Amino acid sequence: MNSLIEFLMAYKNYDPAAKSVLEIALLYPGPKAILLHRIAHFFYAFNLFFIARFFSEMARWITGIEIHPGAKLGKRLVIDHGMGIVIGETAEVGNDCIIFHGVTLGGIKFDPVKRHPTIGNHVLIGAGAKILGPIHIGNNVKISANALVKKDVSDNEVIVGNR
């Protein structure tokens, strides 16, 4: 229960438009997508892929946010607006990150290997950014809106445009 309150408070602390934790819990798409992902990920870990995918598809249908059940999400992830976000199967997102609408954490291969990015802690990913391949994004990184990132990024960098 504490982690749920902590998670919802991350949204409240981040978004000045949020008037209450109840509003966030019931009306914001990000928390719904993340909650359903956590359920899907639980089933995925036990190789119950159909059930995992069912919850994943339900989240996508309800929120417009597509998170593969195999993706690993850190604590207090904030998905702002969220429509059109795609997070691939082998993607990993650290703690205290913010992801805006239209972001893709995608792959560039079809081989059954690590093919999606690993995102560090305290990373902000702007609207429409595409982060592709098995790359590593360091801690405290800011990625601008509509950036295309296909190479590793060190801690504390600001990425604008293509890399």
GROMACS .gro file of N, CA and C in nm:
model
  489
    1MET      N    1   0.082  -0.120   0.000
    1MET     CA    2   0.000   0.000   0.000
    1MET      C    3   0.086   0.127   0.000
    2ASN      N    4   0.197   0.124   0.076
    2ASN     CA    5   0.285   0.241   0.080
    2ASN      C    6   0.343   0.272  -0.056
    3SER      N    7   0.380   0.167  -0.133
    3SER     CA    8   0.438   0.192  -0.265
    3SER      C    9   0.333   0.251  -0.360
    4LEU      N   10   0.206   0.214  -0.345
    4LEU     CA   11   0.100   0.272  -0.427
    4LEU      C   12   0.083   0.420  -0.394
    5ILE      N   13   0.083   0.454  -0.268
    5ILE     CA   14   0.070   0.594  -0.227
    5ILE      C   15   0.192   0.673  -0.274
    6GLU      N   16   0.309   0.614  -0.259
    6GLU     CA   17   0.433   0.678  -0.304
    6GLU      C   18   0.427   0.703  -0.456
    7PHE      N   19   0.378   0.605  -0.531
    7PHE     CA   20   0.364   0.615  -0.675
    7PHE      C   21   0.268   0.728  -0.712
    8LEU      N   22   0.151   0.732  -0.650
    8LEU     CA   23   0.053   0.836  -0.680
    8LEU      C   24   0.103   0.974  -0.637
    9MET      N   25   0.176   0.980  -0.528
    9MET     CA   26   0.232   1.107  -0.483
    9MET      C   27   0.338   1.159  -0.579
   10ALA      N   28   0.408   1.069  -0.649
   10ALA     CA   29   0.504   1.112  -0.751
   10ALA      C   30   0.432   1.192  -0.858
   11TYR      N   31   0.315   1.146  -0.898
   11TYR     CA   32   0.233   1.221  -0.995
   11TYR      C   33   0.190   1.355  -0.936
   12LYS      N   34   0.141   1.352  -0.814
   12LYS     CA   35   0.091   1.474  -0.749
   12LYS      C   36   0.203   1.578  -0.737
   13ASN      N   37   0.321   1.533  -0.698
   13ASN     CA   38   0.434   1.625  -0.683
   13ASN      C   39   0.483   1.678  -0.817
   14TYR      N   40   0.469   1.599  -0.921
   14TYR     CA   41   0.515   1.639  -1.054
   14TYR      C   42   0.418   1.733  -1.124
   15ASP      N   43   0.289   1.707  -1.114
   15ASP     CA   44   0.189   1.775  -1.197
   15ASP      C   45   0.109   1.878  -1.118
   16PRO      N   46   0.135   2.007  -1.140
   16PRO     CA   47   0.059   2.109  -1.066
   16PRO      C   48  -0.089   2.113  -1.105
   17ALA      N   49  -0.125   2.053  -1.218
   17ALA     CA   50  -0.266   2.050  -1.259
   17ALA      C   51  -0.345   1.945  -1.181
   18ALA      N   52  -0.276   1.849  -1.121
   18ALA     CA   53  -0.345   1.744  -1.045
   18ALA      C   54  -0.396   1.802  -0.914
   19LYS      N   55  -0.526   1.793  -0.895
   19LYS     CA   56  -0.587   1.851  -0.776
   19LYS      C   57  -0.595   1.755  -0.659
   20SER      N   58  -0.594   1.624  -0.687
   20SER     CA   59  -0.601   1.527  -0.577
   20SER      C   60  -0.544   1.393  -0.622
   21VAL      N   61  -0.506   1.314  -0.524
   21VAL     CA   62  -0.457   1.179  -0.551
   21VAL      C   63  -0.570   1.093  -0.609
   22LEU      N   64  -0.691   1.115  -0.564
   22LEU     CA   65  -0.806   1.041  -0.617
   22LEU      C   66  -0.824   1.069  -0.767
   23GLU      N   67  -0.812   1.196  -0.805
   23GLU     CA   68  -0.821   1.232  -0.946
   23GLU      C   69  -0.714   1.159  -1.028
   24ILE      N   70  -0.593   1.154  -0.978
   24ILE     CA   71  -0.483   1.087  -1.047
   24ILE      C   72  -0.513   0.937  -1.059
   25ALA      N   73  -0.554   0.876  -0.950
   25ALA     CA   74  -0.578   0.731  -0.948
   25ALA      C   75  -0.690   0.690  -1.043
   26LEU      N   76  -0.794   0.770  -1.050
   26LEU     CA   77  -0.911   0.730  -1.129
   26LEU      C   78  -0.913   0.783  -1.272
   27LEU      N   79  -0.850   0.898  -1.296
   27LEU     CA   80  -0.868   0.963  -1.425
   27LEU      C   81  -0.743   0.974  -1.512
   28TYR      N   82  -0.627   0.965  -1.455
   28TYR     CA   83  -0.504   0.978  -1.534
   28TYR      C   84  -0.471   0.846  -1.603
   29PRO      N   85  -0.434   0.848  -1.731
   29PRO     CA   86  -0.404   0.723  -1.802
   29PRO      C   87  -0.274   0.656  -1.758
   30GLY      N   88  -0.173   0.733  -1.721
   30GLY     CA   89  -0.044   0.675  -1.685
   30GLY      C   90  -0.050   0.574  -1.571
   31PRO      N   91  -0.110   0.610  -1.458
   31PRO     CA   92  -0.119   0.513  -1.348
   31PRO      C   93  -0.195   0.386  -1.386
   32LYS      N   94  -0.301   0.401  -1.467
   32LYS     CA   95  -0.375   0.281  -1.510
   32LYS      C   96  -0.286   0.190  -1.594
   33ALA      N   97  -0.213   0.250  -1.688
   33ALA     CA   98  -0.125   0.171  -1.775
   33ALA      C   99  -0.016   0.102  -1.694
   34ILE      N  100   0.040   0.172  -1.599
   34ILE     CA  101   0.148   0.114  -1.518
   34ILE      C  102   0.095   0.004  -1.427
   35LEU      N  103  -0.021   0.025  -1.365
   35LEU     CA  104  -0.081  -0.078  -1.281
   35LEU      C  105  -0.110  -0.204  -1.362
   36LEU      N  106  -0.173  -0.188  -1.479
   36LEU     CA  107  -0.202  -0.304  -1.563
   36LEU      C  108  -0.074  -0.369  -1.613
   37HIS      N  109   0.029  -0.288  -1.637
   37HIS     CA  110   0.158  -0.346  -1.677
   37HIS      C  111   0.216  -0.432  -1.565
   38ARG      N  112   0.207  -0.384  -1.444
   38ARG     CA  113   0.262  -0.462  -1.331
   38ARG      C  114   0.192  -0.597  -1.320
   39ILE      N  115   0.062  -0.600  -1.344
   39ILE     CA  116  -0.012  -0.727  -1.345
   39ILE      C  117   0.036  -0.814  -1.461
   40ALA      N  118   0.045  -0.755  -1.579
   40ALA     CA  119   0.090  -0.829  -1.697
   40ALA      C  120   0.231  -0.883  -1.677
   41HIS      N  121   0.319  -0.801  -1.621
   41HIS     CA  122   0.458  -0.842  -1.598
   41HIS      C  123   0.465  -0.960  -1.501
   42PHE      N  124   0.379  -0.961  -1.400
   42PHE     CA  125   0.372  -1.073  -1.306
   42PHE      C  126   0.346  -1.203  -1.381
   43PHE      N  127   0.244  -1.203  -1.468
   43PHE     CA  128   0.212  -1.325  -1.544
   43PHE      C  129   0.322  -1.359  -1.643
   44TYR      N  130   0.383  -1.258  -1.703
   44TYR     CA  131   0.492  -1.279  -1.799
   44TYR      C  132   0.609  -1.352  -1.732
   45ALA      N  133   0.638  -1.313  -1.608
   45ALA     CA  134   0.749  -1.374  -1.535
   45ALA      C  135   0.726  -1.523  -1.510
   46PHE      N  136   0.601  -1.566  -1.511
   46PHE     CA  137   0.568  -1.708  -1.492
   46PHE      C  138   0.535  -1.777  -1.626
   47ASN      N  139   0.578  -1.714  -1.736
   47ASN     CA  140   0.558  -1.768  -1.871
   47ASN      C  141   0.411  -1.787  -1.907
   48LEU      N  142   0.325  -1.710  -1.844
   48LEU     CA  143   0.182  -1.713  -1.878
   48LEU      C  144   0.159  -1.598  -1.978
   49PHE      N  145   0.214  -1.618  -2.098
   49PHE     CA  146   0.222  -1.511  -2.197
   49PHE      C  147   0.086  -1.464  -2.247
   50PHE      N  148  -0.009  -1.554  -2.264
   50PHE     CA  149  -0.140  -1.512  -2.314
   50PHE      C  150  -0.208  -1.421  -2.213
   51ILE      N  151  -0.206  -1.459  -2.086
   51ILE     CA  152  -0.270  -1.377  -1.982
   51ILE      C  153  -0.197  -1.243  -1.970
   52ALA      N  154  -0.064  -1.248  -1.977
   52ALA     CA  155   0.015  -1.125  -1.972
   52ALA      C  156  -0.022  -1.031  -2.086
   53ARG      N  157  -0.031  -1.087  -2.206
   53ARG     CA  158  -0.064  -1.006  -2.322
   53ARG      C  159  -0.207  -0.953  -2.313
   54PHE      N  160  -0.296  -1.030  -2.253
   54PHE     CA  161  -0.434  -0.984  -2.235
   54PHE      C  162  -0.437  -0.854  -2.153
   55PHE      N  163  -0.364  -0.852  -2.041
   55PHE     CA  164  -0.361  -0.731  -1.957
   55PHE      C  165  -0.291  -0.616  -2.030
   56SER      N  166  -0.188  -0.649  -2.105
   56SER     CA  167  -0.117  -0.548  -2.183
   56SER      C  168  -0.210  -0.484  -2.287
   57GLU      N  169  -0.284  -0.567  -2.356
   57GLU     CA  170  -0.376  -0.516  -2.458
   57GLU      C  171  -0.491  -0.439  -2.396
   58MET      N  172  -0.536  -0.481  -2.279
   58MET     CA  173  -0.641  -0.408  -2.210
   58MET      C  174  -0.591  -0.268  -2.174
   59ALA      N  175  -0.469  -0.258  -2.125
   59ALA     CA  176  -0.411  -0.127  -2.092
   59ALA      C  177  -0.402  -0.040  -2.217
   60ARG      N  178  -0.358  -0.098  -2.327
   60ARG     CA  179  -0.346  -0.023  -2.452
   60ARG      C  180  -0.483   0.027  -2.499
   61TRP      N  181  -0.582  -0.057  -2.488
   61TRP     CA  182  -0.717  -0.021  -2.531
   61TRP      C  183  -0.774   0.092  -2.444
   62ILE      N  184  -0.751   0.084  -2.314
   62ILE     CA  185  -0.806   0.183  -2.221
   62ILE      C  186  -0.730   0.315  -2.226
   63THR      N  187  -0.596   0.309  -2.240
   63THR     CA  188  -0.513   0.428  -2.222
   63THR      C  189  -0.442   0.479  -2.347
   64GLY      N  190  -0.425   0.395  -2.450
   64GLY     CA  191  -0.345   0.435  -2.565
   64GLY      C  192  -0.196   0.423  -2.539
   65ILE      N  193  -0.160   0.358  -2.429
   65ILE     CA  194  -0.019   0.338  -2.392
   65ILE      C  195   0.011   0.190  -2.406
   66GLU      N  196   0.114   0.158  -2.485
   66GLU     CA  197   0.148   0.018  -2.510
   66GLU      C  198   0.280  -0.017  -2.442
   67ILE      N  199   0.271  -0.100  -2.340
   67ILE     CA  200   0.390  -0.146  -2.268
   67ILE      C  201   0.392  -0.298  -2.276
   68HIS      N  202   0.496  -0.352  -2.337
   68HIS     CA  203   0.507  -0.498  -2.348
   68HIS      C  204   0.518  -0.557  -2.208
   69PRO      N  205   0.453  -0.671  -2.184
   69PRO     CA  206   0.458  -0.732  -2.050
   69PRO      C  207   0.598  -0.766  -2.002
   70GLY      N  208   0.693  -0.783  -2.095
   70GLY     CA  209   0.830  -0.816  -2.056
   70GLY      C  210   0.912  -0.697  -2.013
   71ALA      N  211   0.869  -0.576  -2.043
   71ALA     CA  212   0.944  -0.456  -2.006
   71ALA      C  213   0.954  -0.443  -1.855
   72LYS      N  214   1.064  -0.384  -1.810
   72LYS     CA  215   1.086  -0.365  -1.667
   72LYS      C  216   1.078  -0.216  -1.636
   73LEU      N  217   0.986  -0.180  -1.547
   73LEU     CA  218   0.964  -0.040  -1.511
   73LEU      C  219   1.003  -0.016  -1.366
   74GLY      N  220   1.076   0.093  -1.343
   74GLY     CA  221   1.119   0.128  -1.209
   74GLY      C  222   1.008   0.192  -1.127
   75LYS      N  223   1.045   0.233  -1.008
   75LYS     CA  224   0.949   0.294  -0.915
   75LYS      C  225   0.924   0.440  -0.953
   76ARG      N  226   0.804   0.486  -0.922
   76ARG     CA  227   0.763   0.626  -0.937
   76ARG      C  228   0.778   0.679  -1.079
   77LEU      N  229   0.758   0.591  -1.178
   77LEU     CA  230   0.756   0.634  -1.317
   77LEU      C  231   0.632   0.720  -1.340
   78VAL      N  232   0.650   0.836  -1.401
   78VAL     CA  233   0.538   0.923  -1.435
   78VAL      C  234   0.524   0.924  -1.587
   79ILE      N  235   0.408   0.885  -1.634
   79ILE     CA  236   0.375   0.894  -1.776
   79ILE      C  237   0.278   1.010  -1.790
   80ASP      N  238   0.325   1.118  -1.854
   80ASP     CA  239   0.244   1.239  -1.868
   80ASP      C  240   0.168   1.235  -1.999
   81HIS      N  241   0.039   1.245  -1.993
   81HIS     CA  242  -0.055   1.234  -2.105
   81HIS      C  243  -0.055   1.092  -2.159
   82GLY      N  244   0.055   1.045  -2.215
   82GLY     CA  245   0.072   0.904  -2.244
   82GLY      C  246   0.031   0.853  -2.379
   83MET      N  247  -0.064   0.914  -2.444
   83MET     CA  248  -0.113   0.860  -2.571
   83MET      C  249   0.003   0.834  -2.667
   84GLY      N  250   0.005   0.713  -2.722
   84GLY     CA  251   0.104   0.680  -2.824
   84GLY      C  252   0.238   0.633  -2.773
   85ILE      N  253   0.253   0.615  -2.644
   85ILE     CA  254   0.379   0.562  -2.592
   85ILE      C  255   0.389   0.415  -2.625
   86VAL      N  256   0.509   0.372  -2.668
   86VAL     CA  257   0.537   0.231  -2.693
   86VAL      C  258   0.666   0.196  -2.620
   87ILE      N  259   0.658   0.094  -2.535
   87ILE     CA  260   0.776   0.045  -2.461
   87ILE      C  261   0.791  -0.102  -2.493
   88GLY      N  262   0.904  -0.138  -2.555
   88GLY     CA  263   0.926  -0.273  -2.604
   88GLY      C  264   0.961  -0.375  -2.497
   89GLU      N  265   0.962  -0.500  -2.538
   89GLU     CA  266   0.976  -0.616  -2.450
   89GLU      C  267   1.100  -0.613  -2.362
   90THR      N  268   1.216  -0.578  -2.416
   90THR     CA  269   1.339  -0.585  -2.336
   90THR      C  270   1.382  -0.448  -2.284
   91ALA      N  271   1.293  -0.349  -2.294
   91ALA     CA  272   1.322  -0.217  -2.240
   91ALA      C  273   1.325  -0.221  -2.087
   92GLU      N  274   1.408  -0.137  -2.031
   92GLU     CA  275   1.415  -0.121  -1.886
   92GLU      C  276   1.414   0.028  -1.856
   93VAL      N  277   1.329   0.069  -1.763
   93VAL     CA  278   1.318   0.210  -1.725
   93VAL      C  279   1.349   0.220  -1.577
   94GLY      N  280   1.438   0.311  -1.540
   94GLY     CA  281   1.479   0.327  -1.401
   94GLY      C  282   1.375   0.395  -1.315
   95ASN      N  283   1.415   0.432  -1.196
   95ASN     CA  284   1.328   0.498  -1.098
   95ASN      C  285   1.317   0.648  -1.127
   96ASP      N  286   1.202   0.703  -1.090
   96ASP     CA  287   1.179   0.848  -1.092
   96ASP      C  288   1.196   0.910  -1.231
   97CYS      N  289   1.152   0.840  -1.333
   97CYS     CA  290   1.158   0.891  -1.470
   97CYS      C  291   1.025   0.954  -1.509
   98ILE      N  292   1.031   1.041  -1.609
   98ILE     CA  293   0.912   1.103  -1.665
   98ILE      C  294   0.915   1.078  -1.816
   99ILE      N  295   0.806   1.024  -1.867
   99ILE     CA  296   0.794   0.997  -2.010
   99ILE      C  297   0.669   1.068  -2.062
  100PHE      N  298   0.687   1.149  -2.166
  100PHE     CA  299   0.575   1.222  -2.226
  100PHE      C  300   0.515   1.143  -2.342
  101HIS      N  301   0.402   1.189  -2.391
  101HIS     CA  302   0.327   1.122  -2.496
  101HIS      C  303   0.410   1.105  -2.624
  102GLY      N  304   0.379   0.999  -2.697
  102GLY     CA  305   0.442   0.974  -2.826
  102GLY      C  306   0.582   0.917  -2.821
  103VAL      N  307   0.632   0.882  -2.705
  103VAL     CA  308   0.768   0.828  -2.691
  103VAL      C  309   0.770   0.682  -2.732
  104THR      N  310   0.878   0.642  -2.799
  104THR     CA  311   0.900   0.502  -2.832
  104THR      C  312   1.033   0.457  -2.774
  105LEU      N  313   1.029   0.350  -2.695
  105LEU     CA  314   1.150   0.281  -2.651
  105LEU      C  315   1.150   0.152  -2.732
  106GLY      N  316   1.209   0.157  -2.850
  106GLY     CA  317   1.193   0.051  -2.947
  106GLY      C  318   1.319  -0.023  -2.984
  107GLY      N  319   1.299  -0.129  -3.059
  107GLY     CA  320   1.409  -0.211  -3.106
  107GLY      C  321   1.443  -0.183  -3.250
  108ILE      N  322   1.559  -0.232  -3.291
  108ILE     CA  323   1.601  -0.219  -3.430
  108ILE      C  324   1.635  -0.355  -3.490
  109LYS      N  325   1.608  -0.461  -3.416
  109LYS     CA  326   1.631  -0.598  -3.461
  109LYS      C  327   1.508  -0.682  -3.430
  110PHE      N  328   1.502  -0.798  -3.490
  110PHE     CA  329   1.395  -0.891  -3.460
  110PHE      C  330   1.448  -1.016  -3.391
  111ASP      N  331   1.577  -1.020  -3.360
  111ASP     CA  332   1.638  -1.135  -3.294
  111ASP      C  333   1.589  -1.142  -3.149
  112PRO      N  334   1.579  -1.265  -3.094
  112PRO     CA  335   1.534  -1.279  -2.953
  112PRO      C  336   1.647  -1.249  -2.854
  113VAL      N  337   1.694  -1.124  -2.854
  113VAL     CA  338   1.802  -1.079  -2.765
  113VAL      C  339   1.759  -0.945  -2.704
  114LYS      N  340   1.844  -0.888  -2.621
  114LYS     CA  341   1.819  -0.754  -2.568
  114LYS      C  342   1.823  -0.658  -2.686
  115ARG      N  343   1.709  -0.598  -2.719
  115ARG     CA  344   1.702  -0.514  -2.838
  115ARG      C  345   1.637  -0.378  -2.814
  116HIS      N  346   1.604  -0.348  -2.689
  116HIS     CA  347   1.541  -0.220  -2.654
  116HIS      C  348   1.630  -0.146  -2.554
  117PRO      N  349   1.609  -0.017  -2.537
  117PRO     CA  350   1.697   0.062  -2.450
  117PRO      C  351   1.681   0.034  -2.301
  118THR      N  352   1.787   0.069  -2.230
  118THR     CA  353   1.787   0.070  -2.084
  118THR      C  354   1.799   0.216  -2.042
  119ILE      N  355   1.703   0.262  -1.965
  119ILE     CA  356   1.695   0.401  -1.923
  119ILE      C  357   1.735   0.409  -1.776
  120GLY      N  358   1.825   0.500  -1.742
  120GLY     CA  359   1.869   0.515  -1.604
  120GLY      C  360   1.763   0.580  -1.515
  121ASN      N  361   1.807   0.625  -1.399
  121ASN     CA  362   1.719   0.690  -1.302
  121ASN      C  363   1.710   0.841  -1.329
  122HIS      N  364   1.600   0.901  -1.293
  122HIS     CA  365   1.579   1.046  -1.303
  122HIS      C  366   1.597   1.096  -1.446
  123VAL      N  367   1.539   1.025  -1.541
  123VAL     CA  368   1.549   1.063  -1.682
  123VAL      C  369   1.417   1.122  -1.727
  124LEU      N  370   1.423   1.232  -1.801
  124LEU     CA  371   1.306   1.294  -1.860
  124LEU      C  372   1.314   1.273  -2.010
  125ILE      N  373   1.206   1.216  -2.068
  125ILE     CA  374   1.202   1.190  -2.212
  125ILE      C  375   1.088   1.270  -2.271
  126GLY      N  376   1.121   1.367  -2.355
  126GLY     CA  377   1.024   1.459  -2.411
  126GLY      C  378   0.930   1.396  -2.512
  127ALA      N  379   0.820   1.465  -2.538
  127ALA     CA  380   0.715   1.416  -2.627
  127ALA      C  381   0.772   1.381  -2.765
  128GLY      N  382   0.733   1.264  -2.814
  128GLY     CA  383   0.770   1.223  -2.948
  128GLY      C  384   0.911   1.169  -2.964
  129ALA      N  385   0.988   1.163  -2.858
  129ALA     CA  386   1.125   1.113  -2.869
  129ALA      C  387   1.124   0.964  -2.903
  130LYS      N  388   1.223   0.923  -2.981
  130LYS     CA  389   1.240   0.783  -3.019
  130LYS      C  390   1.378   0.740  -2.972
  131ILE      N  391   1.380   0.640  -2.886
  131ILE     CA  392   1.505   0.586  -2.834
  131ILE      C  393   1.509   0.441  -2.880
  132LEU      N  394   1.604   0.410  -2.966
  132LEU     CA  395   1.601   0.284  -3.038
  132LEU      C  396   1.726   0.200  -3.018
  133GLY      N  397   1.705   0.071  -3.001
  133GLY     CA  398   1.814  -0.025  -2.993
  133GLY      C  399   1.856  -0.054  -2.850
  134PRO      N  400   1.950  -0.149  -2.835
  134PRO     CA  401   1.994  -0.192  -2.702
  134PRO      C  402   2.098  -0.096  -2.644
  135ILE      N  403   2.060   0.030  -2.634
  135ILE     CA  404   2.152   0.132  -2.585
  135ILE      C  405   2.125   0.161  -2.438
  136HIS      N  406   2.216   0.235  -2.377
  136HIS     CA  407   2.203   0.272  -2.235
  136HIS      C  408   2.193   0.423  -2.225
  137ILE      N  409   2.091   0.470  -2.156
  137ILE     CA  410   2.073   0.612  -2.126
  137ILE      C  411   2.107   0.629  -1.978
  138GLY      N  412   2.204   0.714  -1.949
  138GLY     CA  413   2.252   0.730  -1.811
  138GLY      C  414   2.152   0.797  -1.719
  139ASN      N  415   2.195   0.821  -1.598
  139ASN     CA  416   2.112   0.885  -1.496
  139ASN      C  417   2.106   1.036  -1.518
  140ASN      N  418   1.996   1.097  -1.476
  140ASN     CA  419   1.978   1.243  -1.480
  140ASN      C  420   1.990   1.300  -1.621
  141VAL      N  421   1.945   1.227  -1.720
  141VAL     CA  422   1.951   1.271  -1.859
  141VAL      C  423   1.818   1.336  -1.896
  142LYS      N  424   1.826   1.437  -1.981
  142LYS     CA  425   1.706   1.500  -2.037
  142LYS      C  426   1.713   1.482  -2.189
  143ILE      N  427   1.607   1.425  -2.245
  143ILE     CA  428   1.599   1.404  -2.390
  143ILE      C  429   1.487   1.491  -2.443
  144SER      N  430   1.519   1.576  -2.540
  144SER     CA  431   1.421   1.674  -2.587
  144SER      C  432   1.309   1.609  -2.668
  145ALA      N  433   1.204   1.685  -2.686
  145ALA     CA  434   1.092   1.640  -2.769
  145ALA      C  435   1.143   1.610  -2.910
  146ASN      N  436   1.091   1.502  -2.967
  146ASN     CA  437   1.119   1.459  -3.103
  146ASN      C  438   1.265   1.422  -3.129
  147ALA      N  439   1.343   1.400  -3.025
  147ALA     CA  440   1.481   1.356  -3.045
  147ALA      C  441   1.481   1.212  -3.095
  148LEU      N  442   1.585   1.178  -3.169
  148LEU     CA  443   1.608   1.040  -3.213
  148LEU      C  444   1.741   0.998  -3.154
  149VAL      N  445   1.739   0.898  -3.065
  149VAL     CA  446   1.860   0.855  -2.995
  149VAL      C  447   1.888   0.709  -3.030
  150LYS      N  448   2.006   0.684  -3.088
  150LYS     CA  449   2.046   0.548  -3.126
  150LYS      C  450   2.184   0.513  -3.073
  151LYS      N  451   2.240   0.600  -2.988
  151LYS     CA  452   2.372   0.576  -2.928
  151LYS      C  453   2.362   0.599  -2.778
  152ASP      N  454   2.451   0.535  -2.703
  152ASP     CA  455   2.454   0.551  -2.558
  152ASP      C  456   2.464   0.698  -2.519
  153VAL      N  457   2.408   0.730  -2.402
  153VAL     CA  458   2.413   0.865  -2.347
  153VAL      C  459   2.466   0.856  -2.205
  154SER      N  460   2.568   0.935  -2.175
  154SER     CA  461   2.628   0.936  -2.042
  154SER      C  462   2.539   1.010  -1.942
  155ASP      N  463   2.568   0.992  -1.814
  155ASP     CA  464   2.496   1.059  -1.707
  155ASP      C  465   2.496   1.211  -1.728
  156ASN      N  466   2.388   1.275  -1.687
  156ASN     CA  467   2.376   1.421  -1.679
  156ASN      C  468   2.380   1.494  -1.812
  157GLU      N  469   2.357   1.426  -1.922
  157GLU     CA  470   2.358   1.493  -2.053
  157GLU      C  471   2.219   1.543  -2.089
  158VAL      N  472   2.217   1.641  -2.178
  158VAL     CA  473   2.093   1.691  -2.237
  158VAL      C  474   2.103   1.659  -2.387
  159ILE      N  475   2.006   1.588  -2.440
  159ILE     CA  476   2.009   1.548  -2.581
  159ILE      C  477   1.903   1.626  -2.657
  160VAL      N  478   1.945   1.693  -2.763
  160VAL     CA  479   1.855   1.768  -2.849
  160VAL      C  480   1.882   1.720  -2.992
  161GLY      N  481   1.777   1.687  -3.066
  161GLY     CA  482   1.794   1.643  -3.205
  161GLY      C  483   1.829   1.497  -3.214
  162ASN      N  484   1.915   1.464  -3.313
  162ASN     CA  485   1.952   1.326  -3.338
  162ASN      C  486   2.087   1.291  -3.277
  163ARG      N  487   2.095   1.165  -3.228
  163ARG     CA  488   2.223   1.118  -3.174
  163ARG      C  489   2.236   0.970  -3.201
   0.00000   0.00000   0.00000
